[in-house]
Coordinates of C-alpha atoms in Angstrom, one line a residue:
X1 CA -30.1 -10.0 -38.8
X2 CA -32.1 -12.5 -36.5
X3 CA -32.0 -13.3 -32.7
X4 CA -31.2 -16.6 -34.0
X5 CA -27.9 -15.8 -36.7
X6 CA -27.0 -13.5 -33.4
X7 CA -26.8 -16.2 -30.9
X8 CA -25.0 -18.2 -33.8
X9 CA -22.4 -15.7 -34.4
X10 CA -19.2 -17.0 -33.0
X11 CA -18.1 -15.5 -29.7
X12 CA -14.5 -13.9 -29.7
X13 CA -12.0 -15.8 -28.1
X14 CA -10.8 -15.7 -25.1
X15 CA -6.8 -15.2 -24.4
X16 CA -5.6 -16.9 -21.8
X17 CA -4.5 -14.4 -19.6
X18 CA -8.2 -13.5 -20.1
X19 CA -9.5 -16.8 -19.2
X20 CA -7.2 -17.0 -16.1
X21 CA -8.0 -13.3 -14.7
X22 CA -11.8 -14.4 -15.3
X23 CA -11.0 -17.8 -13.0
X24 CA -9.9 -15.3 -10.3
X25 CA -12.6 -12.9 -10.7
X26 CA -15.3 -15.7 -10.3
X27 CA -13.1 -17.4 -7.3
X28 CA -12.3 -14.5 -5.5
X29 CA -16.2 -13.0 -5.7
X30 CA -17.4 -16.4 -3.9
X31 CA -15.3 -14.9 -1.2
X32 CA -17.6 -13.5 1.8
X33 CA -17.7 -9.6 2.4
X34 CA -14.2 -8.8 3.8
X35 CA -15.7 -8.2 7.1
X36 CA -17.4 -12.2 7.3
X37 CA -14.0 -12.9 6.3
X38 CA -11.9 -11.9 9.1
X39 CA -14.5 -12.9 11.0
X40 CA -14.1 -16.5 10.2
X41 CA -10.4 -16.0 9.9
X42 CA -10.9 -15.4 13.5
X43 CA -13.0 -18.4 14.0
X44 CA -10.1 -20.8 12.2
X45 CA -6.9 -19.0 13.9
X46 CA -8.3 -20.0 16.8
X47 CA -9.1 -23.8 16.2
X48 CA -5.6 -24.1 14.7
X49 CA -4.5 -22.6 17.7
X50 CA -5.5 -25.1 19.8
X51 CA -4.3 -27.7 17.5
X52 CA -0.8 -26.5 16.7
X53 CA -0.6 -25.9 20.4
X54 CA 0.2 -29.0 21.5
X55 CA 2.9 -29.4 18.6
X56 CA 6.8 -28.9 19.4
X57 CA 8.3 -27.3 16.0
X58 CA 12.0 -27.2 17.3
X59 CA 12.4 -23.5 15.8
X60 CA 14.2 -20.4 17.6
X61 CA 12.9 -17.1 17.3
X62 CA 15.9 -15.0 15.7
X63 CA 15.4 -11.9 17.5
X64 CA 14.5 -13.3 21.0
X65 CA 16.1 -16.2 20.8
X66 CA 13.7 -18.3 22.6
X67 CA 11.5 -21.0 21.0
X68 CA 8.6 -20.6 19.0
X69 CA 5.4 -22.0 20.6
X70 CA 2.2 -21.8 18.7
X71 CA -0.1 -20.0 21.8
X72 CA -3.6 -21.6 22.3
X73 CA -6.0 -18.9 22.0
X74 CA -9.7 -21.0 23.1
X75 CA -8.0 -21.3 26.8
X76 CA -10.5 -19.5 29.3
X77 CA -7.7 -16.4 29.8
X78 CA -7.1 -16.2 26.8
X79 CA -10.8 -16.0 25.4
X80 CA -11.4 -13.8 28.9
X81 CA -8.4 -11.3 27.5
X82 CA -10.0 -10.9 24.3
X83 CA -13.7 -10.2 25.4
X84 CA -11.6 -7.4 27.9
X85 CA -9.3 -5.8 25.2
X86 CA -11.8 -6.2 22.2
X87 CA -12.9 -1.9 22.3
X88 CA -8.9 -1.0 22.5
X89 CA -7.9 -3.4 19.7
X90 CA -10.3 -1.8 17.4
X91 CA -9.9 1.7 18.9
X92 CA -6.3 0.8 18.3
X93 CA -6.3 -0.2 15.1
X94 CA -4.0 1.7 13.3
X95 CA -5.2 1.9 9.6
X96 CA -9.1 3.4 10.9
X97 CA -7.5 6.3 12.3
X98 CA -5.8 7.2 9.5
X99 CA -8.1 6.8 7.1
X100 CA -10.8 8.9 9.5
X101 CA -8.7 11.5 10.4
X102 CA -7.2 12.1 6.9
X103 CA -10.5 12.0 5.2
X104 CA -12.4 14.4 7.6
X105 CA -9.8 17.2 6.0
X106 CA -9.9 15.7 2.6
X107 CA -14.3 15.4 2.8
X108 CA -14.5 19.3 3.4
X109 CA -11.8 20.3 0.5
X110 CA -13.6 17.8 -1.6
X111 CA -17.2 19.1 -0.8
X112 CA -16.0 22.5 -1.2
X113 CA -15.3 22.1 -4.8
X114 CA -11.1 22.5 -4.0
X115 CA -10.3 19.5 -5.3
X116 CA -12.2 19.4 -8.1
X117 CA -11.2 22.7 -9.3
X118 CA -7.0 21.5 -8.9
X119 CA -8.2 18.8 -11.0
X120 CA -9.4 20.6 -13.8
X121 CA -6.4 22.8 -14.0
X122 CA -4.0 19.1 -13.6
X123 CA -6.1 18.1 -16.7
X124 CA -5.3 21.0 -18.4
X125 CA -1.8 21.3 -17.5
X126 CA -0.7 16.8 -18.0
X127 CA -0.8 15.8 -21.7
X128 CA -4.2 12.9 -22.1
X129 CA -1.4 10.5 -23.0
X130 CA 0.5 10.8 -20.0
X131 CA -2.4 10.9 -17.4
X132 CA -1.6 7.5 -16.6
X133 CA 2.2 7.5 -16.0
X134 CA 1.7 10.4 -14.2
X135 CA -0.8 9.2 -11.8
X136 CA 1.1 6.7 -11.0
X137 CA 4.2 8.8 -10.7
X138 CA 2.3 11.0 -7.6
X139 CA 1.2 7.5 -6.5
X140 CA 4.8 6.5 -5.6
X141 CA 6.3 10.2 -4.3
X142 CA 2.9 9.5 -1.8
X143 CA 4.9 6.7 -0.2
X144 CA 7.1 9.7 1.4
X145 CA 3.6 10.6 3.5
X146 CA 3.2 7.1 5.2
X147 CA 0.0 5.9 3.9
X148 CA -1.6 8.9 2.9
X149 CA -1.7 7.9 -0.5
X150 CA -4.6 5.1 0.7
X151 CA -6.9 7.8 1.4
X152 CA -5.6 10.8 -1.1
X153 CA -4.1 9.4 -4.3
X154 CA -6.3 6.2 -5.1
X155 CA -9.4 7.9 -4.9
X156 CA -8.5 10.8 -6.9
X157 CA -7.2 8.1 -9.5
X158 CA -11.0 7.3 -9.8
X159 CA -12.4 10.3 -10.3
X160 CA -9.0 11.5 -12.7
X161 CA -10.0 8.7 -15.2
X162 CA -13.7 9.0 -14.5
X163 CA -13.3 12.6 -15.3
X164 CA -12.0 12.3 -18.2
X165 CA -13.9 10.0 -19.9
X166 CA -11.9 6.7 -19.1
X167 CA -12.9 3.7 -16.4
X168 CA -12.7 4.9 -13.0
X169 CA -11.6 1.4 -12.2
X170 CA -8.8 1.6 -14.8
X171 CA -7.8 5.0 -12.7
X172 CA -8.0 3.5 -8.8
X173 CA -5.7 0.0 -10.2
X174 CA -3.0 2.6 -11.6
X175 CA -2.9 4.6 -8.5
X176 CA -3.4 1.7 -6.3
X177 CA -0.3 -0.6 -8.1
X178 CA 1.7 2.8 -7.5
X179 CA 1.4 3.6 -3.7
X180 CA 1.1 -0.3 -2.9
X181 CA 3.2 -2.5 -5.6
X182 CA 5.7 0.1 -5.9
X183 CA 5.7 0.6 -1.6
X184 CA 9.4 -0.1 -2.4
X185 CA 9.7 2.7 -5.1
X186 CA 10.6 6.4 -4.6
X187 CA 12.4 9.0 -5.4
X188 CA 12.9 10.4 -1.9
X189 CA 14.0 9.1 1.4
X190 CA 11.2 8.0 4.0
X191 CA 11.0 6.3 7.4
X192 CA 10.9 3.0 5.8
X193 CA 14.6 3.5 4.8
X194 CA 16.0 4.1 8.0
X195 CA 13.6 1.2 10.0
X196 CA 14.8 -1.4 7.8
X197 CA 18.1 -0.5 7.7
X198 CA 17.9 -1.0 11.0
X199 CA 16.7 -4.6 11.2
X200 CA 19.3 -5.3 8.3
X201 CA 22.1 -3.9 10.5
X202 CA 21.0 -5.9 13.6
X203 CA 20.7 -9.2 11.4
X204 CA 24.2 -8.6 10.0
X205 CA 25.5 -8.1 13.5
X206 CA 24.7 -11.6 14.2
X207 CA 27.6 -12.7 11.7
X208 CA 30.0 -9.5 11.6
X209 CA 29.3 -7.3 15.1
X210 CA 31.1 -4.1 13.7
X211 CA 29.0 -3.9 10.8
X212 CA 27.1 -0.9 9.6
X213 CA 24.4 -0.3 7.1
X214 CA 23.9 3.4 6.2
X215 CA 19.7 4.0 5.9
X216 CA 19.7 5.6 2.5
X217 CA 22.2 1.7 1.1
X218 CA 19.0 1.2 -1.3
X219 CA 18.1 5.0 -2.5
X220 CA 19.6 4.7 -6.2
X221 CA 18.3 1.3 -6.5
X222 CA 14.3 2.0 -5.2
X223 CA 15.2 5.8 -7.5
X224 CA 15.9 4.1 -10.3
X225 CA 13.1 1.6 -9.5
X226 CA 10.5 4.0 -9.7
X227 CA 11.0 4.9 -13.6
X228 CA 10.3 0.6 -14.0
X229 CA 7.2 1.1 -11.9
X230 CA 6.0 3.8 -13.5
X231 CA 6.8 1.8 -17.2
X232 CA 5.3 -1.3 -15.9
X233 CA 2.4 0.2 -14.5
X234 CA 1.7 2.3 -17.4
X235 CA 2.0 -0.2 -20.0
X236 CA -0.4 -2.8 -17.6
X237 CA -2.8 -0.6 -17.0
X238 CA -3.5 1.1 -20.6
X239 CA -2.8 -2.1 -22.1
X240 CA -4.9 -5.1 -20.1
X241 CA -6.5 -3.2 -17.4
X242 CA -8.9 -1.0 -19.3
X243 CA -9.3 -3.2 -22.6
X244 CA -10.4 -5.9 -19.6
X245 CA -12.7 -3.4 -17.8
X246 CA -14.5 -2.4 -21.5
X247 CA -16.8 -4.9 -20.5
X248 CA -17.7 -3.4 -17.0
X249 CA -20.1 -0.6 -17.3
X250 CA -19.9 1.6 -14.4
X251 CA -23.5 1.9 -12.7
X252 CA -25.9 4.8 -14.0
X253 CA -26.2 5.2 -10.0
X254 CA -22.6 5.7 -9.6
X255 CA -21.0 9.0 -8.4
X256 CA -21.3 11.5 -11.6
X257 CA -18.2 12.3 -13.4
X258 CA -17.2 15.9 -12.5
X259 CA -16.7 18.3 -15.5
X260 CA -13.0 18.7 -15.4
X261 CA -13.7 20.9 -18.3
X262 CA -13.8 24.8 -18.6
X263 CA -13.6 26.3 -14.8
X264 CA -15.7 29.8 -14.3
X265 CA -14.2 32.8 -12.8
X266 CA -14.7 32.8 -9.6
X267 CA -13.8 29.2 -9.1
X268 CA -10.7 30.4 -10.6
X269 CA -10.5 32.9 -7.7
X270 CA -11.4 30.9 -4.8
X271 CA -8.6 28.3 -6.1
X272 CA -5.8 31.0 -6.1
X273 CA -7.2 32.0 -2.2
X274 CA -7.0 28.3 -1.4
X275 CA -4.2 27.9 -2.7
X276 CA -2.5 30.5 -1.4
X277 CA -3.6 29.0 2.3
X278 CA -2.2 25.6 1.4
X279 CA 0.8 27.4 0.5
X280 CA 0.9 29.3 3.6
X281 CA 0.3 26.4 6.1
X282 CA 3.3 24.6 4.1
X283 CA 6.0 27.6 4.4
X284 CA 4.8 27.5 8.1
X285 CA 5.6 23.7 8.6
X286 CA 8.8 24.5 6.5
X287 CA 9.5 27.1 8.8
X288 CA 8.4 25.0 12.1
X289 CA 11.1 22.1 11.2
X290 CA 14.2 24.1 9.9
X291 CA 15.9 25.0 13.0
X292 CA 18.1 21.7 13.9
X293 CA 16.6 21.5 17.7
X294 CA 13.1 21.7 16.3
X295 CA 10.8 19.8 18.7
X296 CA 9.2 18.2 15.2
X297 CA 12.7 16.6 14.9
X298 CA 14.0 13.1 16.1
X299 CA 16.4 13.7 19.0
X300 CA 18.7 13.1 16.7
X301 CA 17.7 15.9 14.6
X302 CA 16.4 13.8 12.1
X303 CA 13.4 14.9 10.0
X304 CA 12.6 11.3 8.4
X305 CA 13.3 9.0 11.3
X306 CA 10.4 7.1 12.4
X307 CA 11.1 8.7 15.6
X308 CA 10.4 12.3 14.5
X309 CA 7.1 13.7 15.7
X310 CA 6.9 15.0 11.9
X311 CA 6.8 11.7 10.8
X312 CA 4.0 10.5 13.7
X313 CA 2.4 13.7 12.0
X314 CA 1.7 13.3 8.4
X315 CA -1.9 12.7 9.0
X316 CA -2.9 15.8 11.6
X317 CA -1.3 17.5 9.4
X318 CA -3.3 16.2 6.1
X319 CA -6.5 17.0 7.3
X320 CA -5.2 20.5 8.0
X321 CA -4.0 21.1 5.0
X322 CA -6.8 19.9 3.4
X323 CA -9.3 21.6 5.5
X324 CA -8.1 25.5 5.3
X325 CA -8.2 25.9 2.0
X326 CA -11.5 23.6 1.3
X327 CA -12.9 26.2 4.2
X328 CA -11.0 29.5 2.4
X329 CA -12.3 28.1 -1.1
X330 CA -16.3 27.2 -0.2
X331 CA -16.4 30.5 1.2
X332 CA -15.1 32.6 -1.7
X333 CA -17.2 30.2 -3.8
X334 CA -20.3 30.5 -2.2
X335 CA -20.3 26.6 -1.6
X336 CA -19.7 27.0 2.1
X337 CA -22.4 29.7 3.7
X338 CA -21.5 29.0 7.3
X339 CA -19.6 27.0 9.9
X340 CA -22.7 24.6 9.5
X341 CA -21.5 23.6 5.8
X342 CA -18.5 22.3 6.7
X343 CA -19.9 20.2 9.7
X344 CA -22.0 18.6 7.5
X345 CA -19.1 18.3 4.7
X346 CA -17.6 15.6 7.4
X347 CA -20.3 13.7 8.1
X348 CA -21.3 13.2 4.6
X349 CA -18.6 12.0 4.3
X350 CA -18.1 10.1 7.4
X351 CA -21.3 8.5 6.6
X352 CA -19.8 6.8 3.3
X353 CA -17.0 5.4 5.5
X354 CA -19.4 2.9 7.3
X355 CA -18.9 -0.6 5.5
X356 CA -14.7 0.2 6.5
X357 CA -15.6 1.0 10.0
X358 CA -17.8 -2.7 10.1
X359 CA -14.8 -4.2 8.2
X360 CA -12.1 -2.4 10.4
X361 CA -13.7 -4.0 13.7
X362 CA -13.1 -7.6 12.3
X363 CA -9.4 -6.7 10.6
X364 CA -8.0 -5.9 13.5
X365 CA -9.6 -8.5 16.0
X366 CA -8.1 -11.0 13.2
X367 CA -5.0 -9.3 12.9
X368 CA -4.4 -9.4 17.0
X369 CA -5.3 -12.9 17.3
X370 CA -3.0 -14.2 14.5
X371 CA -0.2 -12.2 15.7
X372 CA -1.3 -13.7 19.1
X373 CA -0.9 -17.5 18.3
X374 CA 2.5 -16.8 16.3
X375 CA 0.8 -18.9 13.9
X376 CA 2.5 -16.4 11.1
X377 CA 5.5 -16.4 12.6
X378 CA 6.2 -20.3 12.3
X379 CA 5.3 -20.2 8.4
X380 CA 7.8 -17.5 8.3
X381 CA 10.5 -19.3 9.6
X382 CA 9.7 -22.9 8.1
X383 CA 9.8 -20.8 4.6
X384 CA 13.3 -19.2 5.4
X385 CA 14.6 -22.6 6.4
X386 CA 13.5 -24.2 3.2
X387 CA 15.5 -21.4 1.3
X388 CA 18.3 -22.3 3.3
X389 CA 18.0 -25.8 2.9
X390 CA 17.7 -25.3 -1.3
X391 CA 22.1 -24.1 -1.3
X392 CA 21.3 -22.1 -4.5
X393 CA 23.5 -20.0 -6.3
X394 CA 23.6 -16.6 -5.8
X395 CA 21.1 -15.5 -7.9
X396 CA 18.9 -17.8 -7.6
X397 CA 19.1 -17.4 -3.7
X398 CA 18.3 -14.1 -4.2
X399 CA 15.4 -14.9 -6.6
X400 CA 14.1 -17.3 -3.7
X401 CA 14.5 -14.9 -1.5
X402 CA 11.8 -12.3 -3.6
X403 CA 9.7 -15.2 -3.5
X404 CA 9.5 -16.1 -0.1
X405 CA 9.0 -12.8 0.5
X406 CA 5.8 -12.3 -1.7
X407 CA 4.5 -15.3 -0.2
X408 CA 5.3 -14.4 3.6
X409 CA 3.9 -10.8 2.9
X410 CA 0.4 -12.7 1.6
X411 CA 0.6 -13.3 5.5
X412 CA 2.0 -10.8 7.0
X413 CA 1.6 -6.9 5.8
X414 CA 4.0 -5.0 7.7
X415 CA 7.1 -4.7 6.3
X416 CA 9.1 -4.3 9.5
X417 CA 6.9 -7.0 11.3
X418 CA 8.4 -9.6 8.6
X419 CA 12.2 -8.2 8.1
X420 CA 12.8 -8.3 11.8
X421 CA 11.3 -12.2 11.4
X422 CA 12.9 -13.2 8.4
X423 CA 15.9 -10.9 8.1
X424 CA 17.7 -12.6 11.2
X425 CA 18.0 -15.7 9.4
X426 CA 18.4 -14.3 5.4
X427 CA 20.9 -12.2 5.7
X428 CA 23.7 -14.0 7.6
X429 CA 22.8 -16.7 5.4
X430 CA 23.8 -15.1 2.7
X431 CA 26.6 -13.0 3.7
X432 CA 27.9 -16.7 4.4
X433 CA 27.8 -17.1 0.4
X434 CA 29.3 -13.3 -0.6
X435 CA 26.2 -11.4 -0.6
X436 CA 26.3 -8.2 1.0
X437 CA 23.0 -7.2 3.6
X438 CA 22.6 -4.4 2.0
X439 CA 21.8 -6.7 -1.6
X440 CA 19.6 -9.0 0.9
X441 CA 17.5 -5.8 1.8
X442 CA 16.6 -4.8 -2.1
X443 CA 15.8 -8.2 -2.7
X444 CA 13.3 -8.3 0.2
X445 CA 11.7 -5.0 -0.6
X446 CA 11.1 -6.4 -4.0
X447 CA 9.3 -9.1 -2.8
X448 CA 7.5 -6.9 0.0
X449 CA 6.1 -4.5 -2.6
X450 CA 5.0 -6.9 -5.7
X451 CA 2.2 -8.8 -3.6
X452 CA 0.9 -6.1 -1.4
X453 CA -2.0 -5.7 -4.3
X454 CA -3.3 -9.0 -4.4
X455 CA -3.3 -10.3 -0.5
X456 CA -7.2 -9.6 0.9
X457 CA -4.9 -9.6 4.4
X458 CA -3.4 -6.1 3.4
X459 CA -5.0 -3.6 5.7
X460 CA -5.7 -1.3 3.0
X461 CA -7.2 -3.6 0.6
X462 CA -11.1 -4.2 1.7
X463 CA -10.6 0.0 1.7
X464 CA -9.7 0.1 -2.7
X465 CA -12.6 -1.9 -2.6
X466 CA -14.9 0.5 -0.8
X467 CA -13.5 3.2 -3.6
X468 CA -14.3 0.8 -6.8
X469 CA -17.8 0.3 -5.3
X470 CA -18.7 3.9 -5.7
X471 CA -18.9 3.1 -8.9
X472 CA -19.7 -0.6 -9.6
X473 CA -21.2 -2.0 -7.2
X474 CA -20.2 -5.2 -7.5
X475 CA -17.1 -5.1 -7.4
X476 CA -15.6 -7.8 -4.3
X477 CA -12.5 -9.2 -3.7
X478 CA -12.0 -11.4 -6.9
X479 CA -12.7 -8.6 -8.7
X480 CA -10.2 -5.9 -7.4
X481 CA -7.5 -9.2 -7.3
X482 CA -8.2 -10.0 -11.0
X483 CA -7.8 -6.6 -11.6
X484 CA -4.5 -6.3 -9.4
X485 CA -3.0 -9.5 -10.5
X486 CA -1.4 -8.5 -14.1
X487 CA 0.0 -5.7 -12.0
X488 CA 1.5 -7.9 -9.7
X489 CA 3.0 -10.5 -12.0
X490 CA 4.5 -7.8 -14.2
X491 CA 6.2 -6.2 -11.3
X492 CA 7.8 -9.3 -9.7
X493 CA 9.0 -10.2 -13.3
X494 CA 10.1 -7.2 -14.2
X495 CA 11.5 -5.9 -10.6
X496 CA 13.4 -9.2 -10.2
X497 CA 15.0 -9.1 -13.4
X498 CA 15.9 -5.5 -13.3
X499 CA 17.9 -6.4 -9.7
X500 CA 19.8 -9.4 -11.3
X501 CA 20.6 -7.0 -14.1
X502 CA 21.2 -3.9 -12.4
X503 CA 23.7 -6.2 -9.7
X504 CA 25.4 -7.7 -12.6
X505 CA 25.9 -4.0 -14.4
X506 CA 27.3 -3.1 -10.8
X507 CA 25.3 0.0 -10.6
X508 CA 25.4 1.3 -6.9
X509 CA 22.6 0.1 -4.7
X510 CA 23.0 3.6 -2.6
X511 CA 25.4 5.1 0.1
X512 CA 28.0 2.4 1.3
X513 CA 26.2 -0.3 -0.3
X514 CA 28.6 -2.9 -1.9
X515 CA 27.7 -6.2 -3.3
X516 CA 29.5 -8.5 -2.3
X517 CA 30.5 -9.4 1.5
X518 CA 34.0 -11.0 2.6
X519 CA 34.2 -12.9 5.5

């Protein structure tokens, strides 16, 4: 057939899901280098600032009762307070640590060949047809580890499906939609439970003073929730995600796929040792936290409170756990022939953690001055008067509510950071109309969860992006968001109607959670 009968040849259509994740692709590439821009997210915090400075918005803060001013951020002290704190607020910045710290442990297990090796024998232990579901299964049990599953579980989602023989991308989008849009999803109880039962109890108190919200109100509802993840993400990602990414050939540079094949003897050998280490350092952490005046325990004798030195632990305690048996297995491998080796382990790997360092420097400059100028916290509050305004029913309020949610948390990351806002104003709003707090809270870690994927703002986010460069490298923004976005949409459909269904079934939310409120 001719060049010319080629170029003739109709082109297949286009769906238009297709079309639309293509517009978002195209829009969201045009978008600078994540670090250029929270860089010029700094630039326009700071003229609106000084604008919306000299603005009176009439609105209270709910927690400190005072009013909200918009602070002017281009005033000679304040400008002189930024130049003096600008080391300690990246120093400071939360998510570098983690990441560093976790993946100095997880370089030298990788490097070692340990992780490999427990991937080949995960390959040939999980079904091919229910990699996926199961990846995204671990994804959401990683939410029990604070944000370990950033820099464990959506990197080894990569290298799963690169392994074998699917789209690496296809693998870091599952993992990523299962530790981020399913935040709200788990089997077990973590420190979220108990922080934002917290808030919710305190917001409650402003209506009813006696009452009490028990931390584990939500823990059949997010239980239950993670089966629906797991389906939604499954279907999404097996479905649109890798038909989408057919088109997207991963670069001949890219990091090799690792034969998760056959595995030789001694690899075999050096994985029991290793193993047998990991195992060891666990049943001595078991051991450490089982007596009730343990000094890993909250004073309270809690193990999951926020509070608990276990808890302000999870990442030391990553990189060793990671580290010994990555040492124990590169030296019964032969992969590690001295101390040397596993120096250099971590900075080879610290070396590939550059472009996050660059980005983390402007993130959290950004992040300090929009706190700062309470810019967020007067969209917050303007949204939760709208709802309030709208007098829906009570489903529909609580449908508003997921949305305002989504959209505040496009805004504002932390979960806490925006309950404690919005949660003041919510949820005595709606105990006003029937609706019990500990309904308001489900709803609002609905909405929390379903947008984390798509907002550039998440802390996390410019790292995914890091990961899906390893192995196109192109990949930006609106690429990682088109990828993201069927996610998202699937999960705030489906979560929302799986709430209204599961309220008007009457299935228990959790411990002492009722439905309904009487004044």
């Amino acid at each position: 057939m001719s060049n010319q009968a080629i170029d003739k040849a109709p082109k297949p259509s286009q769906s238009g899901m297709d079309r639309f994740l293509n517009f978002i692709e195209r829009a969201g590439n045009k978008i600078p280098d994540p670090a250029l821009l929270f860089f010029w997210g700094l630039l326009i915090v700071w003229g609106l600032s000084a604008l919306l400075s000299q603005v009176s918005f009439d609105l209270v803060h709910p927690v400190t009762q005072q009013e909200v001013v918009v602070k002017n951020l281009l005033t000679g002290d304040a400008l002189a307070s930024f130049l003096a704190n600008m080391v300690t607020t990246f120093t400071g910045f939360a998510p570098l640590g983690i990441v560093l710290v976790a993946m100095l442990g997880v370089g030298v297990a990788d490097s070692s060949g340990f992780i490999q090796t427990g991937l080949k024998k995960m390959l040939n232990f999980t079904p091919a047809k229910l990699l996926t579901p199961m990846l995204i299964l671990v994804a959401i049990v990683s939410h029990t580890a604070a944000d370990a599953g950033y820099v464990l579980v959506i990197p080894l989602g990569g290298i799963i499906f690169h392994a074998a023989g699917r789209h690496p991308l296809a693998g870091i989008a599952a993992a990523f939609a299962g530790v981020s849009g399913g935040f709200s999803a788990n089997f077990i109880p973590s420190g979220i439970d108990p922080l934002l039962a917290g808030f919710t109890q305190t917001a409650a108190q402003v209506l009813d003073p006696e009452y009490i919200v028990n931390p584990l109100s939500n823990l059949m509802f997010t239980g239950l929730s993670s089966i629906l993840v797991v389906c939604i993400g499954w279907y999404v990602t097996e479905r649109i995600i890798e038909p989408r990414l057919k088109s997207t050939p991963v670069d001949e540079d890219a990091e090799t796929a690792p034969d998760l094949g056959s595995f030789t003897e001694i690899e075999s050998r050096a994985f029991k040792w290793a193993g047998w280490a990991m195992m060891a350092g666990i049943a001595l952490l078991v051991f450490a936290i089982y007596p009730e005046d343990s000094p890993l325990r909250s004073p309270e004798g809690e193990i999951t409170a926020f509070t608990a030195p276990l808890m302000k632990s999870i990442v030391p305690l990553i990189f060793i756990l990671f580290i010994i048996p990555g040492i124990v297995y590169g030296r019964v491998s032969g992969t590690f022939k001295s101390s040397n080796d596993v120096i250099k382990a971590m900075s080879d790997t610290m070396g590939t953690m550059g472009a996050y360092m660059v980005m983390s420097f402007f993130c959290a400059q950004f992040l300090v001055a929009f706190s700062q100028s309470n810019i967020g916290t007067l969209l917050a509050l303007y949204g939760a008067d709208f709802l309030k305004a709208m007098n829906l029913p009570g489903q529909m309020t609580i449908v508003g509510m997921i949305l305002l949610t989504a959209s505040v948390n496009l805004l504002i990351g932390s979960a806490s950071a925006k309950w404690a806002l919005i949660g003041p104003i919510l949820v005595p709003m709606l105990m006003g109309v029937g609706i019990s707090p500990e309904l308001s809270q489900a709803a609002y870690r609905v909405g929390d969860s379903v947008s984390n994927i798509i907002s550039p703002l998440m802390v996390f986010f410019p790292l995914v992006v890091v990961y899906c460069q390893r192995y196109v490298k192109t990949t930006g923004i609106g690429t990682l968001a088109s990828l993201m976005m069927p996610f998202s949409i699937a999960m705030l459909i489906g979560w929302t109607i799986f709430l209204l269904a599961y309220w008007a079934l009457g299935i228990p939310l959790g411990i002492q959670a009722p439905y309904t409120y009487t004044m």
